[in-house]
PDB file of C-alpha atoms in Angstrom:
ATOM      1  CA  UNK A   1     117.440  91.255 110.241  1.00 75.00           C
ATOM      2  CA  UNK A   2     117.217  94.472 108.290  1.00 83.00           C
ATOM      3  CA  UNK A   3     114.381  96.940 107.849  1.00 89.00           C
ATOM      4  CA  UNK A   4     113.599 100.290 106.273  1.00 93.00           C
ATOM      5  CA  UNK A   5     111.278 102.991 107.542  1.00 95.00           C
ATOM      6  CA  UNK A   6     109.983 105.735 105.299  1.00 96.00           C
ATOM      7  CA  UNK A   7     108.394 108.194 107.654  1.00 90.00           C
ATOM      8  CA  UNK A   8     106.179 110.016 105.180  1.00 94.00           C
ATOM      9  CA  UNK A   9     103.636 108.169 103.064  1.00 94.00           C
ATOM     10  CA  UNK A  10     102.840 111.287 101.006  1.00 96.00           C
ATOM     11  CA  UNK A  11     104.747 114.512 100.420  1.00 97.00           C
ATOM     12  CA  UNK A  12     103.095 117.380  98.515  1.00 97.00           C
ATOM     13  CA  UNK A  13     105.442 120.098  97.287  1.00 97.00           C
ATOM     14  CA  UNK A  14     105.117 123.033  94.913  1.00 97.00           C
ATOM     15  CA  UNK A  15     106.958 122.987  91.620  1.00 97.00           C
ATOM     16  CA  UNK A  16     110.507 124.420  91.808  1.00 97.00           C
ATOM     17  CA  UNK A  17     110.552 124.047  95.606  1.00 98.00           C
ATOM     18  CA  UNK A  18     113.089 121.799  97.369  1.00 98.00           C
ATOM     19  CA  UNK A  19     112.095 118.419  98.741  1.00 98.00           C
ATOM     20  CA  UNK A  20     113.461 115.872 101.198  1.00 97.00           C
ATOM     21  CA  UNK A  21     112.149 112.319 101.457  1.00 98.00           C
ATOM     22  CA  UNK A  22     113.162 110.640 104.683  1.00 97.00           C
ATOM     23  CA  UNK A  23     114.483 107.118 105.120  1.00 97.00           C
ATOM     24  CA  UNK A  24     115.819 105.347 108.193  1.00 96.00           C
ATOM     25  CA  UNK A  25     117.174 101.833 108.236  1.00 93.00           C
ATOM     26  CA  UNK A  26     118.230  99.187 110.689  1.00 89.00           C
ATOM     27  CA  UNK A  27     120.646  96.368 110.113  1.00 79.00           C
ATOM     28  CA  UNK A  28     123.028  94.271 112.132  1.00 71.00           C
ATOM     29  CA  UNK A  29     125.614  94.183 109.348  1.00 72.00           C
ATOM     30  CA  UNK A  30     127.180  96.594 106.909  1.00 73.00           C
ATOM     31  CA  UNK A  31     124.634  97.745 104.394  1.00 80.00           C
ATOM     32  CA  UNK A  32     124.258  99.199 100.995  1.00 88.00           C
ATOM     33  CA  UNK A  33     121.482 101.711 100.441  1.00 91.00           C
ATOM     34  CA  UNK A  34     119.349 102.566  97.441  1.00 93.00           C
ATOM     35  CA  UNK A  35     116.592 104.842  96.277  1.00 96.00           C
ATOM     36  CA  UNK A  36     114.235 103.692  93.538  1.00 95.00           C
ATOM     37  CA  UNK A  37     111.473 105.575  91.729  1.00 96.00           C
ATOM     38  CA  UNK A  38     108.272 104.035  90.440  1.00 94.00           C
ATOM     39  CA  UNK A  39     106.041 105.804  87.937  1.00 91.00           C
ATOM     40  CA  UNK A  40     102.411 104.660  87.611  1.00 85.00           C
ATOM     41  CA  UNK A  41     102.018 101.173  86.164  1.00 79.00           C
ATOM     42  CA  UNK A  42     105.753 100.712  85.815  1.00 83.00           C
ATOM     43  CA  UNK A  43     108.563  98.832  87.520  1.00 86.00           C
ATOM     44  CA  UNK A  44     111.211 100.376  89.751  1.00 91.00           C
ATOM     45  CA  UNK A  45     114.060 102.471  88.382  1.00 92.00           C
ATOM     46  CA  UNK A  46     117.279 102.965  90.320  1.00 91.00           C
ATOM     47  CA  UNK A  47     117.843 106.634  91.254  1.00 95.00           C
ATOM     48  CA  UNK A  48     121.065 106.268  93.214  1.00 94.00           C
ATOM     49  CA  UNK A  49     122.988 103.953  95.490  1.00 91.00           C
ATOM     50  CA  UNK A  50     125.451 104.130  98.354  1.00 90.00           C
ATOM     51  CA  UNK A  51     128.006 101.332  98.502  1.00 85.00           C
ATOM     52  CA  UNK A  52     130.995 102.982 100.171  1.00 83.00           C
ATOM     53  CA  UNK A  53     133.108 106.124 100.057  1.00 84.00           C
ATOM     54  CA  UNK A  54     131.643 109.615 100.022  1.00 87.00           C
ATOM     55  CA  UNK A  55     128.497 109.860 102.091  1.00 89.00           C
ATOM     56  CA  UNK A  56     126.906 112.270  99.609  1.00 95.00           C
ATOM     57  CA  UNK A  57     125.631 110.365  96.609  1.00 95.00           C
ATOM     58  CA  UNK A  58     124.404 111.958  93.415  1.00 96.00           C
ATOM     59  CA  UNK A  59     121.898 110.206  91.204  1.00 94.00           C
ATOM     60  CA  UNK A  60     119.849 110.716  88.090  1.00 93.00           C
ATOM     61  CA  UNK A  61     117.312 113.494  87.504  1.00 92.00           C
ATOM     62  CA  UNK A  62     119.097 115.876  89.912  1.00 96.00           C
ATOM     63  CA  UNK A  63     118.481 113.799  93.047  1.00 97.00           C
ATOM     64  CA  UNK A  64     121.044 113.263  95.775  1.00 97.00           C
ATOM     65  CA  UNK A  65     121.115 111.449  99.102  1.00 97.00           C
ATOM     66  CA  UNK A  66     123.293 111.569 102.183  1.00 95.00           C
ATOM     67  CA  UNK A  67     124.279 108.509 104.164  1.00 93.00           C
ATOM     68  CA  UNK A  68     124.424 109.186 107.905  1.00 93.00           C
ATOM     69  CA  UNK A  69     125.676 106.151 109.781  1.00 90.00           C
ATOM     70  CA  UNK A  70     125.223 107.598 113.273  1.00 91.00           C
ATOM     71  CA  UNK A  71     121.587 108.430 112.580  1.00 92.00           C
ATOM     72  CA  UNK A  72     121.060 105.368 110.368  1.00 92.00           C
ATOM     73  CA  UNK A  73     119.470 107.574 107.751  1.00 94.00           C
ATOM     74  CA  UNK A  74     119.629 107.940 103.987  1.00 96.00           C
ATOM     75  CA  UNK A  75     117.431 110.911 103.095  1.00 97.00           C
ATOM     76  CA  UNK A  76     116.744 111.798  99.474  1.00 98.00           C
ATOM     77  CA  UNK A  77     116.831 115.436  98.369  1.00 98.00           C
ATOM     78  CA  UNK A  78     116.271 117.557  95.313  1.00 98.00           C
ATOM     79  CA  UNK A  79     116.789 121.352  95.319  1.00 97.00           C
ATOM     80  CA  UNK A  80     114.052 122.098  92.788  1.00 97.00           C
ATOM     81  CA  UNK A  81     111.347 119.651  91.772  1.00 97.00           C
ATOM     82  CA  UNK A  82     109.497 119.394  88.483  1.00 97.00           C
ATOM     83  CA  UNK A  83     106.044 118.108  87.648  1.00 96.00           C
ATOM     84  CA  UNK A  84     107.688 115.065  86.076  1.00 95.00           C
ATOM     85  CA  UNK A  85     109.081 114.075  89.501  1.00 97.00           C
ATOM     86  CA  UNK A  86     105.587 113.097  90.627  1.00 96.00           C
ATOM     87  CA  UNK A  87     105.981 109.404  91.430  1.00 96.00           C
ATOM     88  CA  UNK A  88     106.453 106.993  94.303  1.00 97.00           C
ATOM     89  CA  UNK A  89     109.906 106.694  95.820  1.00 98.00           C
ATOM     90  CA  UNK A  90     111.224 103.643  97.631  1.00 97.00           C
ATOM     91  CA  UNK A  91     114.205 103.445  99.922  1.00 96.00           C
ATOM     92  CA  UNK A  92     115.910 100.050 100.088  1.00 93.00           C
ATOM     93  CA  UNK A  93     118.673  98.397 102.071  1.00 90.00           C
ATOM     94  CA  UNK A  94     120.834  95.520 100.946  1.00 85.00           C
ATOM     95  CA  UNK A  95     122.699  93.428 103.447  1.00 77.00           C
ATOM     96  CA  UNK A  96     124.288  90.048 103.652  1.00 69.00           C
ATOM     97  CA  UNK A  97     121.874  87.243 104.481  1.00 64.00           C
ATOM     98  CA  UNK A  98     123.408  83.818 104.648  1.00 63.00           C
ATOM     99  CA  UNK A  99     126.227  85.102 102.499  1.00 63.00           C
ATOM    100  CA  UNK A 100     123.918  86.465  99.808  1.00 69.00           C
ATOM    101  CA  UNK A 101     122.602  89.874  98.950  1.00 73.00           C
ATOM    102  CA  UNK A 102     119.031  90.507 100.078  1.00 77.00           C
ATOM    103  CA  UNK A 103     117.233  93.767  99.340  1.00 85.00           C
ATOM    104  CA  UNK A 104     114.483  95.021 101.653  1.00 89.00           C
ATOM    105  CA  UNK A 105     112.227  97.898 100.634  1.00 92.00           C
ATOM    106  CA  UNK A 106     110.404 100.547 102.597  1.00 94.00           C
ATOM    107  CA  UNK A 107     106.698 101.185 102.162  1.00 94.00           C
ATOM    108  CA  UNK A 108     107.264 104.092  99.809  1.00 96.00           C
ATOM    109  CA  UNK A 109     106.678 107.846  99.734  1.00 97.00           C
ATOM    110  CA  UNK A 110     104.378 109.383  97.151  1.00 97.00           C
ATOM    111  CA  UNK A 111     105.767 112.681  95.935  1.00 97.00           C
ATOM    112  CA  UNK A 112     103.101 114.969  94.513  1.00 97.00           C
ATOM    113  CA  UNK A 113     104.420 118.045  92.754  1.00 97.00           C
ATOM    114  CA  UNK A 114     101.859 120.829  92.645  1.00 97.00           C
ATOM    115  CA  UNK A 115     101.949 123.269  89.694  1.00 95.00           C
TER     116      UNK A 115
ATOM    117  CA  UNK B   1     120.741  96.075  75.317  1.00 54.00           C
ATOM    118  CA  UNK B   2     117.403  94.755  76.568  1.00 65.00           C
ATOM    119  CA  UNK B   3     116.613  95.241  80.205  1.00 91.00           C
ATOM    120  CA  UNK B   4     114.504  92.863  82.259  1.00 95.00           C
ATOM    121  CA  UNK B   5     111.522  91.502  80.348  1.00 96.00           C
ATOM    122  CA  UNK B   6     108.429  90.163  82.072  1.00 96.00           C
ATOM    123  CA  UNK B   7     105.398  88.432  80.584  1.00 97.00           C
ATOM    124  CA  UNK B   8     102.515  88.730  80.531  1.00 97.00           C
ATOM    125  CA  UNK B   9     101.944  92.364  81.507  1.00 95.00           C
ATOM    126  CA  UNK B  10      98.450  91.748  82.815  1.00 95.00           C
ATOM    127  CA  UNK B  11      96.622  88.617  83.887  1.00 96.00           C
ATOM    128  CA  UNK B  12      93.195  87.829  85.338  1.00 98.00           C
ATOM    129  CA  UNK B  13      92.699  84.497  87.089  1.00 98.00           C
ATOM    130  CA  UNK B  14      89.961  82.866  89.122  1.00 98.00           C
ATOM    131  CA  UNK B  15      90.401  81.923  92.766  1.00 98.00           C
ATOM    132  CA  UNK B  16      91.861  78.408  93.058  1.00 98.00           C
ATOM    133  CA  UNK B  17      93.595  78.491  89.681  1.00 98.00           C
ATOM    134  CA  UNK B  18      97.311  78.306  89.048  1.00 98.00           C
ATOM    135  CA  UNK B  19      99.453  80.927  87.300  1.00 98.00           C
ATOM    136  CA  UNK B  20     102.948  81.105  85.785  1.00 98.00           C
ATOM    137  CA  UNK B  21     104.803  84.379  85.345  1.00 98.00           C
ATOM    138  CA  UNK B  22     107.952  84.674  83.278  1.00 98.00           C
ATOM    139  CA  UNK B  23     111.083  86.797  83.454  1.00 98.00           C
ATOM    140  CA  UNK B  24     114.106  87.254  81.209  1.00 97.00           C
ATOM    141  CA  UNK B  25     116.986  88.973  83.017  1.00 96.00           C
ATOM    142  CA  UNK B  26     119.153  91.756  81.697  1.00 94.00           C
ATOM    143  CA  UNK B  27     122.031  90.570  79.521  1.00 93.00           C
ATOM    144  CA  UNK B  28     125.009  89.633  81.689  1.00 90.00           C
ATOM    145  CA  UNK B  29     122.939  89.123  84.837  1.00 92.00           C
ATOM    146  CA  UNK B  30     122.778  85.694  86.442  1.00 92.00           C
ATOM    147  CA  UNK B  31     120.646  86.257  89.539  1.00 92.00           C
ATOM    148  CA  UNK B  32     116.882  86.691  89.513  1.00 94.00           C
ATOM    149  CA  UNK B  33     114.755  87.869  92.423  1.00 94.00           C
ATOM    150  CA  UNK B  34     110.961  88.015  92.580  1.00 96.00           C
ATOM    151  CA  UNK B  35     108.941  90.547  94.548  1.00 96.00           C
ATOM    152  CA  UNK B  36     105.227  90.971  95.245  1.00 97.00           C
ATOM    153  CA  UNK B  37     103.917  94.526  95.442  1.00 95.00           C
ATOM    154  CA  UNK B  38     100.381  94.835  96.753  1.00 93.00           C
ATOM    155  CA  UNK B  39      98.491  98.048  96.046  1.00 89.00           C
ATOM    156  CA  UNK B  40      99.892 100.883  98.131  1.00 85.00           C
ATOM    157  CA  UNK B  41     102.710  98.769  99.562  1.00 89.00           C
ATOM    158  CA  UNK B  42     106.419  98.388  99.027  1.00 91.00           C
ATOM    159  CA  UNK B  43     107.787  95.336  97.216  1.00 94.00           C
ATOM    160  CA  UNK B  44     107.972  92.211  99.376  1.00 95.00           C
ATOM    161  CA  UNK B  45     110.730  89.666  98.701  1.00 93.00           C
ATOM    162  CA  UNK B  46     109.455  86.271  97.534  1.00 96.00           C
ATOM    163  CA  UNK B  47     112.646  84.412  96.573  1.00 94.00           C
ATOM    164  CA  UNK B  48     115.918  84.588  94.695  1.00 93.00           C
ATOM    165  CA  UNK B  49     117.426  82.207  92.156  1.00 94.00           C
ATOM    166  CA  UNK B  50     121.053  81.685  91.221  1.00 91.00           C
ATOM    167  CA  UNK B  51     122.574  78.827  89.244  1.00 91.00           C
ATOM    168  CA  UNK B  52     119.114  77.304  88.879  1.00 93.00           C
ATOM    169  CA  UNK B  53     118.708  76.977  92.640  1.00 93.00           C
ATOM    170  CA  UNK B  54     116.502  78.863  95.095  1.00 93.00           C
ATOM    171  CA  UNK B  55     118.982  80.292  97.564  1.00 88.00           C
ATOM    172  CA  UNK B  56     116.878  82.727  99.579  1.00 87.00           C
ATOM    173  CA  UNK B  57     113.189  82.847 100.384  1.00 92.00           C
ATOM    174  CA  UNK B  58     110.955  85.430 101.992  1.00 91.00           C
ATOM    175  CA  UNK B  59     107.920  84.831 104.145  1.00 92.00           C
ATOM    176  CA  UNK B  60     105.678  83.337 101.466  1.00 96.00           C
ATOM    177  CA  UNK B  61     103.835  79.990 101.563  1.00 97.00           C
ATOM    178  CA  UNK B  62     104.815  76.955  99.522  1.00 96.00           C
ATOM    179  CA  UNK B  63     102.077  77.835  97.033  1.00 98.00           C
ATOM    180  CA  UNK B  64     104.706  80.172  95.610  1.00 98.00           C
ATOM    181  CA  UNK B  65     107.406  78.301  93.740  1.00 97.00           C
ATOM    182  CA  UNK B  66     109.886  79.123  91.056  1.00 97.00           C
ATOM    183  CA  UNK B  67     112.430  77.924  88.604  1.00 97.00           C
ATOM    184  CA  UNK B  68     115.515  79.244  86.866  1.00 97.00           C
ATOM    185  CA  UNK B  69     116.636  77.906  83.520  1.00 97.00           C
ATOM    186  CA  UNK B  70     120.211  77.488  82.168  1.00 96.00           C
ATOM    187  CA  UNK B  71     119.822  80.752  80.205  1.00 95.00           C
ATOM    188  CA  UNK B  72     119.097  82.514  83.549  1.00 96.00           C
ATOM    189  CA  UNK B  73     115.442  83.199  82.735  1.00 97.00           C
ATOM    190  CA  UNK B  74     112.998  82.429  85.496  1.00 98.00           C
ATOM    191  CA  UNK B  75     109.397  81.515  86.223  1.00 98.00           C
ATOM    192  CA  UNK B  76     107.230  82.228  89.227  1.00 98.00           C
ATOM    193  CA  UNK B  77     104.389  79.788  89.855  1.00 98.00           C
ATOM    194  CA  UNK B  78     101.517  80.363  92.226  1.00 98.00           C
ATOM    195  CA  UNK B  79      99.086  77.538  93.003  1.00 97.00           C
ATOM    196  CA  UNK B  80      95.610  77.666  94.539  1.00 98.00           C
ATOM    197  CA  UNK B  81      95.268  81.400  93.955  1.00 98.00           C
ATOM    198  CA  UNK B  82      93.669  83.532  96.642  1.00 98.00           C
ATOM    199  CA  UNK B  83      92.090  86.941  96.273  1.00 97.00           C
ATOM    200  CA  UNK B  84      94.979  88.284  98.370  1.00 97.00           C
ATOM    201  CA  UNK B  85      97.466  87.207  95.723  1.00 98.00           C
ATOM    202  CA  UNK B  86      96.290  90.089  93.545  1.00 97.00           C
ATOM    203  CA  UNK B  87      99.340  92.317  93.145  1.00 97.00           C
ATOM    204  CA  UNK B  88     102.079  93.552  90.865  1.00 95.00           C
ATOM    205  CA  UNK B  89     104.775  90.894  90.591  1.00 97.00           C
ATOM    206  CA  UNK B  90     108.220  92.303  89.918  1.00 95.00           C
ATOM    207  CA  UNK B  91     111.256  90.488  88.638  1.00 96.00           C
ATOM    208  CA  UNK B  92     114.698  91.936  89.316  1.00 94.00           C
ATOM    209  CA  UNK B  93     118.016  90.762  87.966  1.00 93.00           C
ATOM    210  CA  UNK B  94     121.589  91.377  89.030  1.00 89.00           C
ATOM    211  CA  UNK B  95     125.063  89.989  88.723  1.00 86.00           C
ATOM    212  CA  UNK B  96     125.866  87.749  91.614  1.00 65.00           C
ATOM    213  CA  UNK B  97     128.706  89.864  92.940  1.00 58.00           C
ATOM    214  CA  UNK B  98     127.207  93.282  92.387  1.00 62.00           C
ATOM    215  CA  UNK B  99     124.724  95.349  94.339  1.00 70.00           C
ATOM    216  CA  UNK B 100     121.616  96.933  92.964  1.00 76.00           C
ATOM    217  CA  UNK B 101     118.878  95.426  90.880  1.00 87.00           C
ATOM    218  CA  UNK B 102     117.431  96.085  87.454  1.00 90.00           C
ATOM    219  CA  UNK B 103     113.669  95.700  87.570  1.00 91.00           C
ATOM    220  CA  UNK B 104     111.192  94.680  84.930  1.00 93.00           C
ATOM    221  CA  UNK B 105     107.908  96.519  84.468  1.00 92.00           C
ATOM    222  CA  UNK B 106     106.039  93.798  86.301  1.00 94.00           C
ATOM    223  CA  UNK B 107     103.049  91.549  85.782  1.00 96.00           C
ATOM    224  CA  UNK B 108      99.744  92.806  87.183  1.00 95.00           C
ATOM    225  CA  UNK B 109      97.860  89.761  88.510  1.00 97.00           C
ATOM    226  CA  UNK B 110      94.199  90.116  89.402  1.00 97.00           C
ATOM    227  CA  UNK B 111      92.461  87.214  91.141  1.00 98.00           C
ATOM    228  CA  UNK B 112      88.651  87.265  90.988  1.00 97.00           C
TER     229      UNK B 112
END
């Protein structure tokens, strides 16, 4: 079984300040990790993904995440946030289930950027 | 290149009714997964279709059923609607051998 824990349900941060959204996962098999963003009344958009290779992954809109296998974490960071980054962010893990890919999502973190 | 298309965007149904939601995957994608996202929650996996067969299922009752057509489009059917079925229903498509989904904008179902 696989699961994802997003420790913070809401994160307020001032504009142009750095932010880190935390994600921890558990899985009994090798995993692939993702961050998605959801703007109000919209579907999910892929920010970045870790499949293999370098543990530091760069995504769209200036976001990056670091895969830490020993701590089973995949925290999302941005050095300077903008008002337009206000949205809900979901961490997800994909692992083999019966030979097929299955993606499990966390409960989400609402990022509120304060002017 | 069109992404994932879902219809309708919004729907209001009465308790006990049946509903059908539709999804057209991104061009080149052959796998369709359906998720339910209740207000304030993360998406919950309902099931996944590949080659017109349901090959994975989450913890949802048999009232939730689906279908995939030869052109890879898919339908989600929910029978005997309950108030608790009110949610955003998301369709995601992918290539079978790849990782990472493309999501549609969802169908907002309200059961009254």
